[in-house]
PDB file of C-alpha atoms and ligand atoms in Angstrom:
ATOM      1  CA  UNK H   1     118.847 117.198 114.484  1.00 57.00           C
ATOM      2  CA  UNK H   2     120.747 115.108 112.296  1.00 68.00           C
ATOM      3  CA  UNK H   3     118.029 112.409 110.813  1.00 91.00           C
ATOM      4  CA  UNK H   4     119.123 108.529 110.574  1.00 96.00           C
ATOM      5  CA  UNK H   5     117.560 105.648 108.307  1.00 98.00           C
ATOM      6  CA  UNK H   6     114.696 104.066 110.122  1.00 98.00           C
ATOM      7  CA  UNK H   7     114.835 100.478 109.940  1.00 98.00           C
ATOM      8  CA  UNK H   8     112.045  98.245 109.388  1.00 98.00           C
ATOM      9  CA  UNK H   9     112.552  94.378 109.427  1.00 98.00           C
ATOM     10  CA  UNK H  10     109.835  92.357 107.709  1.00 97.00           C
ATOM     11  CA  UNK H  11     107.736  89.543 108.643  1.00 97.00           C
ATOM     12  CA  UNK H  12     105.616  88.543 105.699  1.00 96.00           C
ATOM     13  CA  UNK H  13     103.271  86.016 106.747  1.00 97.00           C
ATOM     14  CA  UNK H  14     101.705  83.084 104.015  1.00 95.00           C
ATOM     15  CA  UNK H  15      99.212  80.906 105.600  1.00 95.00           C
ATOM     16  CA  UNK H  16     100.258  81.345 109.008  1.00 97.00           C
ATOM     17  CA  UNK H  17     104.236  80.919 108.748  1.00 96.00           C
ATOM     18  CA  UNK H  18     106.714  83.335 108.021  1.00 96.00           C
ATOM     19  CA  UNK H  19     107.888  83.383 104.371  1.00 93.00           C
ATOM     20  CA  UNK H  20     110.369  85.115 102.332  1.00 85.00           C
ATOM     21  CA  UNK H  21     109.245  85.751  98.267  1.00 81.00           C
ATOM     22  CA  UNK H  22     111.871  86.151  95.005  1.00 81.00           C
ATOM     23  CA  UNK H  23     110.488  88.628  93.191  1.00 79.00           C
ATOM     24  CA  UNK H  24     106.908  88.935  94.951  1.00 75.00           C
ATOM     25  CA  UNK H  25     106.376  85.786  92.763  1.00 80.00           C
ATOM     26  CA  UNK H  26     103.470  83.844  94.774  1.00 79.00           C
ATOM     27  CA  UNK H  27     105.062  80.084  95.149  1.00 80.00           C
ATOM     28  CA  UNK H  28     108.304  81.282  95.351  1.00 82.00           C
ATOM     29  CA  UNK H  29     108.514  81.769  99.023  1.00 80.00           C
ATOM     30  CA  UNK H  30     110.645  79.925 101.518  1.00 86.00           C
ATOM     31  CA  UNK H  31     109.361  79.428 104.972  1.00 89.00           C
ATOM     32  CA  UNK H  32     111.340  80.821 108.579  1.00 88.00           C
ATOM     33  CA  UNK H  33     108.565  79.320 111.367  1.00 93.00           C
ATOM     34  CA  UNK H  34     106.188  81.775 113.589  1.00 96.00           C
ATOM     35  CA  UNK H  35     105.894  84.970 112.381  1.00 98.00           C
ATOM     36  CA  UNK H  36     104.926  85.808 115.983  1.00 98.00           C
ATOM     37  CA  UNK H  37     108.533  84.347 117.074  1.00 97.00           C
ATOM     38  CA  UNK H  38     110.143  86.168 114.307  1.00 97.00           C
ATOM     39  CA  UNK H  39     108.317  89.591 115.107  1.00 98.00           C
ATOM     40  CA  UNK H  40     109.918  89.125 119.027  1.00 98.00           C
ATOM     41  CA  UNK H  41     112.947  88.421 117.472  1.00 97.00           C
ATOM     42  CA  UNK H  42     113.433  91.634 115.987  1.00 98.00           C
ATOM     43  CA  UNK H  43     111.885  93.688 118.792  1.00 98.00           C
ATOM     44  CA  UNK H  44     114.271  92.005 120.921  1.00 98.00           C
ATOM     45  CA  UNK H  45     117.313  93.120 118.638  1.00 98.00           C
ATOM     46  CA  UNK H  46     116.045  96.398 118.935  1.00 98.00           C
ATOM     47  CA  UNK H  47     113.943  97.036 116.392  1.00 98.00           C
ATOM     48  CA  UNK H  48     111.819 100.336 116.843  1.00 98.00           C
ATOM     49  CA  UNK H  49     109.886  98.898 113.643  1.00 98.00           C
ATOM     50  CA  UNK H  50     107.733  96.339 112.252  1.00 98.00           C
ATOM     51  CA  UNK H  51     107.137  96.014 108.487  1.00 98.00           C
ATOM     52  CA  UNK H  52     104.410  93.079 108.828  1.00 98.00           C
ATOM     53  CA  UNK H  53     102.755  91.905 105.464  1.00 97.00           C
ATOM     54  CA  UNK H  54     100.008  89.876 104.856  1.00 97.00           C
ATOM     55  CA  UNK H  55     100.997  88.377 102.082  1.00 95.00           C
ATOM     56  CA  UNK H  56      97.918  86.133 101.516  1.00 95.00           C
ATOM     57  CA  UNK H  57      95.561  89.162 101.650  1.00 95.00           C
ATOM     58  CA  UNK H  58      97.718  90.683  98.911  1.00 92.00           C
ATOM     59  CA  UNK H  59      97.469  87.828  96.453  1.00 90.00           C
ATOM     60  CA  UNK H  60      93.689  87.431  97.362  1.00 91.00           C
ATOM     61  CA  UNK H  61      94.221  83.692  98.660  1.00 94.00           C
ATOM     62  CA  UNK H  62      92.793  84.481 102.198  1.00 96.00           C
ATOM     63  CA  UNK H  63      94.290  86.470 104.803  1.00 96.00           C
ATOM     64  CA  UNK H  64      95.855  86.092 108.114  1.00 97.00           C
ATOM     65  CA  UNK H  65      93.839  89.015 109.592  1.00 96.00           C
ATOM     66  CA  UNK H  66      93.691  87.428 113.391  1.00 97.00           C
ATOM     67  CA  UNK H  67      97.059  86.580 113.389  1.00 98.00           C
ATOM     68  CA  UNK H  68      98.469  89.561 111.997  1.00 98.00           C
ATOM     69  CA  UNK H  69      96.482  91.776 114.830  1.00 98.00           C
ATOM     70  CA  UNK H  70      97.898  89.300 117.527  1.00 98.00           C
ATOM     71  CA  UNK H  71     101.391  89.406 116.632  1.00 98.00           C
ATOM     72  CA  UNK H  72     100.888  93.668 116.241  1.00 98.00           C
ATOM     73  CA  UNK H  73      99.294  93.583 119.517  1.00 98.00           C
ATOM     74  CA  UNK H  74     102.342  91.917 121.241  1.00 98.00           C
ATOM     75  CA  UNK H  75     104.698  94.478 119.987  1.00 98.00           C
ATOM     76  CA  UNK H  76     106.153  97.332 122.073  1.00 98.00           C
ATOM     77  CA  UNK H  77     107.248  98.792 118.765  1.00 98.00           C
ATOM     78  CA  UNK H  78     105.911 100.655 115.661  1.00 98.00           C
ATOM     79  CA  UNK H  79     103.711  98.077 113.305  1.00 98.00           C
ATOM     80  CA  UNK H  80     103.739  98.800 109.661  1.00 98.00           C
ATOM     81  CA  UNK H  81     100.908  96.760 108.047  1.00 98.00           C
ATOM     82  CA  UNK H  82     100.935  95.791 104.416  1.00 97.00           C
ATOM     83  CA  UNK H  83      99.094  93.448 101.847  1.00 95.00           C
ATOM     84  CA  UNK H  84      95.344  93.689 100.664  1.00 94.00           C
ATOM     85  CA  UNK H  85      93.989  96.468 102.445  1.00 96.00           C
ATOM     86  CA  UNK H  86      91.819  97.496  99.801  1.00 94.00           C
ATOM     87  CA  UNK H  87      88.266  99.065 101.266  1.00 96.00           C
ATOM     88  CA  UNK H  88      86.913 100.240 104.467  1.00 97.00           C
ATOM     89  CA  UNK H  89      86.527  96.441 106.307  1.00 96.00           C
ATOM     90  CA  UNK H  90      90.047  95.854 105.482  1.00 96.00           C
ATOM     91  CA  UNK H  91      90.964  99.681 106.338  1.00 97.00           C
ATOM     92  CA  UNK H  92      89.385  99.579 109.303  1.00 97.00           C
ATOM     93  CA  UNK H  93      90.450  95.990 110.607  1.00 96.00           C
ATOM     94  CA  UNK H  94      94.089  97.020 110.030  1.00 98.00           C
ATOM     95  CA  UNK H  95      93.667 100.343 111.708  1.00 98.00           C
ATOM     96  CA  UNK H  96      92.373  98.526 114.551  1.00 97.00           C
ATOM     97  CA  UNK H  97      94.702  96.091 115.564  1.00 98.00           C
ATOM     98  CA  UNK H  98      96.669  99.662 117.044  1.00 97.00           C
ATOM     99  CA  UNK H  99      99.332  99.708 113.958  1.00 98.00           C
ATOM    100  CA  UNK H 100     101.219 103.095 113.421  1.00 98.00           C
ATOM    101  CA  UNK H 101     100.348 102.600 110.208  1.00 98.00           C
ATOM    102  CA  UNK H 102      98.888 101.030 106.995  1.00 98.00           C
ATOM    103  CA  UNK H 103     100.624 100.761 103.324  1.00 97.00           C
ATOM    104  CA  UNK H 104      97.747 101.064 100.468  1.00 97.00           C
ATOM    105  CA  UNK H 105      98.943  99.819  97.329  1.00 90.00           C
ATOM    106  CA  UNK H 106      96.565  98.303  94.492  1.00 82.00           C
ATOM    107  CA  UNK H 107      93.523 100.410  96.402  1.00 89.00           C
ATOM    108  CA  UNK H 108      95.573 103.775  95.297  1.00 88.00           C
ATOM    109  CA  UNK H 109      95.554 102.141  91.553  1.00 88.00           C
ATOM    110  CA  UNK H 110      92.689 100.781  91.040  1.00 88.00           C
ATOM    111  CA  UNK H 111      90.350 102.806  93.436  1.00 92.00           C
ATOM    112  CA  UNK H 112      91.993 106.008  93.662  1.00 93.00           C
ATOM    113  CA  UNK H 113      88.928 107.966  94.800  1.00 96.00           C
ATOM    114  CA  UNK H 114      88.703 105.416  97.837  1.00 97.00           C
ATOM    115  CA  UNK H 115      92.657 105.578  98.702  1.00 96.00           C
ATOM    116  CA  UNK H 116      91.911 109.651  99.067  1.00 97.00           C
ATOM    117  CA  UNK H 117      89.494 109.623 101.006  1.00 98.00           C
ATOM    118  CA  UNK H 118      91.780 107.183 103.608  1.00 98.00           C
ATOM    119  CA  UNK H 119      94.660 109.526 102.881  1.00 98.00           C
ATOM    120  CA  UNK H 120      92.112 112.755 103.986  1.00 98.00           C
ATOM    121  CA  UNK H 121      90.986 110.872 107.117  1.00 98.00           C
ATOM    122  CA  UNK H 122      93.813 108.894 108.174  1.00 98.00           C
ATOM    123  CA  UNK H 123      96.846 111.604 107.093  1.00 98.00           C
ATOM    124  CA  UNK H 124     100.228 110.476 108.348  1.00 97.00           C
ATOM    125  CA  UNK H 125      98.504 106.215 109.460  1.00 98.00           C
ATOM    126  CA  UNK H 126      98.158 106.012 105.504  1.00 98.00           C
ATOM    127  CA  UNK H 127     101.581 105.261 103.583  1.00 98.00           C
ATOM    128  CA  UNK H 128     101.184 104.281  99.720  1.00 97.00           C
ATOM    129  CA  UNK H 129     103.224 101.466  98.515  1.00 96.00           C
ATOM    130  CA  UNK H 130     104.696 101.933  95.081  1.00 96.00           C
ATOM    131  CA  UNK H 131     105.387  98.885  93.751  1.00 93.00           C
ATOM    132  CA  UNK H 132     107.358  99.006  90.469  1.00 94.00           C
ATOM    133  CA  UNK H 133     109.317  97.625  87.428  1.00 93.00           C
ATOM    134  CA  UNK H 134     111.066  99.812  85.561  1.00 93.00           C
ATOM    135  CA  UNK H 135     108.635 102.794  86.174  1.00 94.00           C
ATOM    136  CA  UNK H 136     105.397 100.765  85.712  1.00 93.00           C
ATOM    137  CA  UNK H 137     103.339 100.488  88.707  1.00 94.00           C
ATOM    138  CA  UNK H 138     102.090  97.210  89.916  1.00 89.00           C
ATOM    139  CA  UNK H 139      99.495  96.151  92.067  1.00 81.00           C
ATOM    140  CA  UNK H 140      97.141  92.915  93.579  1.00 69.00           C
ATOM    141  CA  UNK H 141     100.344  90.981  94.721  1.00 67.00           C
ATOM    142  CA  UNK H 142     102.489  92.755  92.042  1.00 65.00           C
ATOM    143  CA  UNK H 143     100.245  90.764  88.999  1.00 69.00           C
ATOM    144  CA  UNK H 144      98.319  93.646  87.725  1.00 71.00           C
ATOM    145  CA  UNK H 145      99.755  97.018  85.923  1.00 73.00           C
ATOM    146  CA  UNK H 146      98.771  99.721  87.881  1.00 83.00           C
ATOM    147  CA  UNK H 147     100.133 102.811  85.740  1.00 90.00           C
ATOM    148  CA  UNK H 148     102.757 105.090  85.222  1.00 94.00           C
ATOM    149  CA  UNK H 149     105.228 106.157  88.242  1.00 96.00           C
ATOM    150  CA  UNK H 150     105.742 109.459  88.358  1.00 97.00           C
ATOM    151  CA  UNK H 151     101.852 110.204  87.238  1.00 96.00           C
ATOM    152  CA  UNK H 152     100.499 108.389  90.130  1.00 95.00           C
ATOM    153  CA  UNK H 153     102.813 109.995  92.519  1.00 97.00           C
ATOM    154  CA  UNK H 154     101.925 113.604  91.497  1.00 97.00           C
ATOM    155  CA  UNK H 155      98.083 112.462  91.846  1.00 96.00           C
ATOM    156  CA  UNK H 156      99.037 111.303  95.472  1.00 97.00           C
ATOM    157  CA  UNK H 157     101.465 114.230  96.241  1.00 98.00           C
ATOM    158  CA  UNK H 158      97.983 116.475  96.000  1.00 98.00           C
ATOM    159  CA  UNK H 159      95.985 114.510  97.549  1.00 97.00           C
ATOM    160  CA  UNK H 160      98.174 114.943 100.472  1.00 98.00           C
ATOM    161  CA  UNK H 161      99.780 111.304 100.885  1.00 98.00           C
ATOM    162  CA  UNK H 162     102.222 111.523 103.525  1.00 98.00           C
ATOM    163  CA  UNK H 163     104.355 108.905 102.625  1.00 98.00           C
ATOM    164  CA  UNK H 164     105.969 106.119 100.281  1.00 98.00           C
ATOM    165  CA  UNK H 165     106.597 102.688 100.605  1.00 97.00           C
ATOM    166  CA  UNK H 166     108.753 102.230  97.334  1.00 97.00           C
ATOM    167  CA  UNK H 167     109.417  98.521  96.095  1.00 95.00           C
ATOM    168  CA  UNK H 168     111.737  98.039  92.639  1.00 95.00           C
ATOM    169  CA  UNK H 169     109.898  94.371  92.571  1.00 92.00           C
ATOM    170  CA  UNK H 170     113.141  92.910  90.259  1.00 93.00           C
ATOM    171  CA  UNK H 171     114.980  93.745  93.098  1.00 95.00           C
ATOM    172  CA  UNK H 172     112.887  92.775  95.669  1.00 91.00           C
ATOM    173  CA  UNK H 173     113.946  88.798  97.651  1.00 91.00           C
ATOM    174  CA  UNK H 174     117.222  88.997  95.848  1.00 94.00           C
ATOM    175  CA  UNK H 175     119.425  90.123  98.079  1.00 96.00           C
ATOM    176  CA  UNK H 176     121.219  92.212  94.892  1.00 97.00           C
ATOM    177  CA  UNK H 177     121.116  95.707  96.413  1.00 98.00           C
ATOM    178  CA  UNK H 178     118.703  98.320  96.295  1.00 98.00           C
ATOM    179  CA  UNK H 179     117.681 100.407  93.447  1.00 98.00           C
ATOM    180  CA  UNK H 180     119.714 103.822  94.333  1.00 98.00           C
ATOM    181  CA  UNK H 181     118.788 105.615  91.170  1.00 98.00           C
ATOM    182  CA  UNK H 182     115.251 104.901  91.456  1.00 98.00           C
ATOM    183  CA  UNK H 183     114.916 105.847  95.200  1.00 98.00           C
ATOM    184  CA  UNK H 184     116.712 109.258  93.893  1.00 98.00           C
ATOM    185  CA  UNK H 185     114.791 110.268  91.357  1.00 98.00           C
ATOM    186  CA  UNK H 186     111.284 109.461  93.169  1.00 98.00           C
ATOM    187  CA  UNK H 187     112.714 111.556  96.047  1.00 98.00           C
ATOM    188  CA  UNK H 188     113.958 114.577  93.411  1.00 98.00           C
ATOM    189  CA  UNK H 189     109.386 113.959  92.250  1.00 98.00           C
ATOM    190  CA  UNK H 190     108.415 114.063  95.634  1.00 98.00           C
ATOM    191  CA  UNK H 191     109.004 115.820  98.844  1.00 98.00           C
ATOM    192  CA  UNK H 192     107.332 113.104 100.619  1.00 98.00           C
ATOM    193  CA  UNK H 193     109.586 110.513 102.894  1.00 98.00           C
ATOM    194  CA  UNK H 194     110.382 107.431 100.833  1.00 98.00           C
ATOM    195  CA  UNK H 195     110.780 104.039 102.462  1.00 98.00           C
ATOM    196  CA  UNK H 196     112.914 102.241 100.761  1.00 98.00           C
ATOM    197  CA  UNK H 197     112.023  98.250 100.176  1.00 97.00           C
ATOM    198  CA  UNK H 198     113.590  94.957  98.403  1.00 95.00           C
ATOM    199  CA  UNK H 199     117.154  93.819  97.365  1.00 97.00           C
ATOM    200  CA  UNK H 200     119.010  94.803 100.841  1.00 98.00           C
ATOM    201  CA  UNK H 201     121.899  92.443 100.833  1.00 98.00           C
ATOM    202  CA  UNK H 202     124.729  93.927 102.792  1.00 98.00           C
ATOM    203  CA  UNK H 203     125.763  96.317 105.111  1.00 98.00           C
ATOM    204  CA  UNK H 204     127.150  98.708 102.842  1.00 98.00           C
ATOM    205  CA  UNK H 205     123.539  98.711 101.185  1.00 98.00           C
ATOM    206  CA  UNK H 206     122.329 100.374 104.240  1.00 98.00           C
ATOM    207  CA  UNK H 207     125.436 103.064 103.961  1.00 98.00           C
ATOM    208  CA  UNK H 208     124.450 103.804 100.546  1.00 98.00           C
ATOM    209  CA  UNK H 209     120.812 104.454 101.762  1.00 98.00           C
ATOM    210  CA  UNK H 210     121.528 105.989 104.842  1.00 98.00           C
ATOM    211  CA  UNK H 211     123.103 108.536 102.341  1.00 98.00           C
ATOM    212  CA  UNK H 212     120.043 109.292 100.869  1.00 98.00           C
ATOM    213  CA  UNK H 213     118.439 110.408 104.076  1.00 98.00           C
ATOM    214  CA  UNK H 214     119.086 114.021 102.870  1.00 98.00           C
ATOM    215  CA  UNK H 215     117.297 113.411  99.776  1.00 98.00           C
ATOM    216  CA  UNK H 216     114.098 112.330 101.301  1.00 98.00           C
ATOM    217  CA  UNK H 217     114.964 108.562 102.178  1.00 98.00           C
ATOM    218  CA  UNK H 218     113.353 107.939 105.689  1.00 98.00           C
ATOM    219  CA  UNK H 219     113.433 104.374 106.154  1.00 98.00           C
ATOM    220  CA  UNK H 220     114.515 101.017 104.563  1.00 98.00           C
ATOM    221  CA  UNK H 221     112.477  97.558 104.739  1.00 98.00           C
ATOM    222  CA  UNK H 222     114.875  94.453 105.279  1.00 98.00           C
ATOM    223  CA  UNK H 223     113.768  90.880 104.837  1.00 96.00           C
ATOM    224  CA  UNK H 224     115.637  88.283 103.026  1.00 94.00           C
ATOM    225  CA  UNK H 225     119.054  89.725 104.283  1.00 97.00           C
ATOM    226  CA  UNK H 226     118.069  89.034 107.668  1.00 96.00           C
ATOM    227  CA  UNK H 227     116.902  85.727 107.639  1.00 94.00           C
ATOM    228  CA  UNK H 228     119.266  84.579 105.413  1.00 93.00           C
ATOM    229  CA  UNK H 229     121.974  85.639 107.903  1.00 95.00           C
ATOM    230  CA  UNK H 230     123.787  88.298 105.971  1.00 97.00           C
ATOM    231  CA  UNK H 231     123.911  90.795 108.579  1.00 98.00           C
ATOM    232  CA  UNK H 232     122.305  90.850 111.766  1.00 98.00           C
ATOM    233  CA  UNK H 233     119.956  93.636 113.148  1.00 98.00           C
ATOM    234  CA  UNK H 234     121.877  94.724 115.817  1.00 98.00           C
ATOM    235  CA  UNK H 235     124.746  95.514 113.381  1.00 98.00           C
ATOM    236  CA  UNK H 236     122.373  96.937 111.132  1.00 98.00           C
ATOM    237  CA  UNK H 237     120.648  99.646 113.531  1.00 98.00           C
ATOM    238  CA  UNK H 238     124.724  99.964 114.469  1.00 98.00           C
ATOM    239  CA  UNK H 239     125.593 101.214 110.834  1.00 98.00           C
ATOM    240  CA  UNK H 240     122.568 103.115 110.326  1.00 97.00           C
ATOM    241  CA  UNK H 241     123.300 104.920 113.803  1.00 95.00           C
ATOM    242  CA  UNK H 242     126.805 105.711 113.252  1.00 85.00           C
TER     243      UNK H 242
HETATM  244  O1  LIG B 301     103.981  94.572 100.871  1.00 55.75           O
HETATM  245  C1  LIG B 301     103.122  94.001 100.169  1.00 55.75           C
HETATM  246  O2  LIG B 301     101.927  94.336 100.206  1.00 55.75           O
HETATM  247  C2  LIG B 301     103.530  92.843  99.260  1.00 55.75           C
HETATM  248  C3  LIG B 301     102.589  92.334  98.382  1.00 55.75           C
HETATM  249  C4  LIG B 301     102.941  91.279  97.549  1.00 55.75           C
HETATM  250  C5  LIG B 301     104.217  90.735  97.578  1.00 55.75           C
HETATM  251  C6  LIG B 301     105.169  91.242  98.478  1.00 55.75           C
HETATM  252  C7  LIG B 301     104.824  92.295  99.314  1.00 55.75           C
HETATM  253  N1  LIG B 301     105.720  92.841 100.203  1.00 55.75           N
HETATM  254  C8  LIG B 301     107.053  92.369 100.342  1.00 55.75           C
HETATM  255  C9  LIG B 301     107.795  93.153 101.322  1.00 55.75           C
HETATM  256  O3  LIG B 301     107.382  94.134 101.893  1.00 55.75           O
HETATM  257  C10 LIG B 301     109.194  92.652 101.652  1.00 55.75           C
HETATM  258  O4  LIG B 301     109.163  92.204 102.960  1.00 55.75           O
HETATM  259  C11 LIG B 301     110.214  93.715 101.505  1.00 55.75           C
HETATM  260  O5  LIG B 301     110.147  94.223 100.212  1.00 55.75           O
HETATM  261  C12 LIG B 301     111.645  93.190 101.844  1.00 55.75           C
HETATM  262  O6  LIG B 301     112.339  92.734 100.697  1.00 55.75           O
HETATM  263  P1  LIG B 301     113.759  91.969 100.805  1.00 55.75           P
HETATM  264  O7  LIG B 301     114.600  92.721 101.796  1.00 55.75           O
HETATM  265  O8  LIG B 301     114.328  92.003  99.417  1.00 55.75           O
HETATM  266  O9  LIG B 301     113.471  90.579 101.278  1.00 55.75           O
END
């Protein structure tokens, strides 16, 4: 069957209210209201996923635990869950809340050991984000340096990981298009699914991408586009359909 992007609008939440970063760059966020109304919003467009970050859990100032396991248990739809799930009370808190599944992203840098064993008993519920600039891998928020690319995803391609969140952080809150070269040549290292995250800014982004579905691109994460009106979802899923 012929495969189409997946799309996954985002709802990163920052002390309780829906936010948008430039950049990942904590204090750069603008606000959108209840992440809870948002997250309806986009089920009721038709989302069949949820990219759902918790943003303060990622920068390690708090975390919106509760709330992000209300707002996943009032969706119909698939719940990705992102931001400081770094050890087994985080692990298992986020697996709980009934998410399809979790990204892991400083836990797979800094302890790799620990993000195996979660990739050997969770399989397919356990995606690792790869959050980069230039090929330099980045992790706690996007503050620390995390290693090289293409070295870490050859460690994780034998461990088994089933899947990649990749982020090209210079891209990502911009709205100045996603990084096409990067998303090809991590899909020419891997043949893992890549989900493709930051920069969206048009439709013709998600034609471009929607390209790359032969190549190993699965998915795309949208925020900023969304709320800053560019496009709506329903003409989104409409291109990515066609
Ligand atoms: O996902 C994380 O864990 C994370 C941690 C720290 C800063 C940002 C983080 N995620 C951001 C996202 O997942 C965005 O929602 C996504 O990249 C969408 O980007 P854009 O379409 O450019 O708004």
């Amino acid at each position: 069957m012929h495969k189409t992007l997946e799309l996954l609008p985002a709802v990163d939440v920052r002390d309780g209210q829906a936010v948008r970063l430039v950049h990942g760059v904590s204090g750069s966020e603008t606000s959108y209201g209840s992440p809870l109304e948002a997250a309806l919003a986009w089920q009721r467009s038709g989302a069949e996923w949820l990219h759902l970050v918790d943003l303060d859990a990622a920068f390690g100032t708090g975390d919106n635990r509760a709330l992000v396991a209300e707002i996943t248990g009032a969706m119909d739809i698939k719940v990705e869950l992102s931001g400081g799930i770094r050890d087994d009370a985080s692990l298992a808190a986020a697996l709980a809340t009934g998410c399809t599944r979790v990204n892991l992203g400083t836990a797979a840098l800094e302890t790799p050991e620990w993000a195996a064993r979660a990739i050997a008993e969770h399989g397919d519920r356990i995606a690792i984000g790869l959050d980069v600039t230039g090929t330099t891998l980045k992790g706690r928020g996007w503050t620390s340096e995390g290693g090289d690319l293409y070295e870490t995803l050859a460690r994780l391609d034998s461990e088994g990981c089933a899947r990649y969140v990749l982020t090209d952080i210079g891209r990502d809150g911009t709205l100045t298009g996603p990084n096409l070269e990067l998303l090809k040549n991590v899909c020419a290292a891997t043949d893992r699914p890549v989900v493709a995250s930051g920069g969206i800014s048009c439709l013709d982004d998600l034609r471009a991408l929607s390209e790359l579905v032969p190549q190993g691109v699965e998915g795309a994460i949208v925020g900023k586009a969304l709320y800053a009106k560019a496009f709506t979802l329903e003409e989104a899923l409409k291109v990515v359909s066609a």
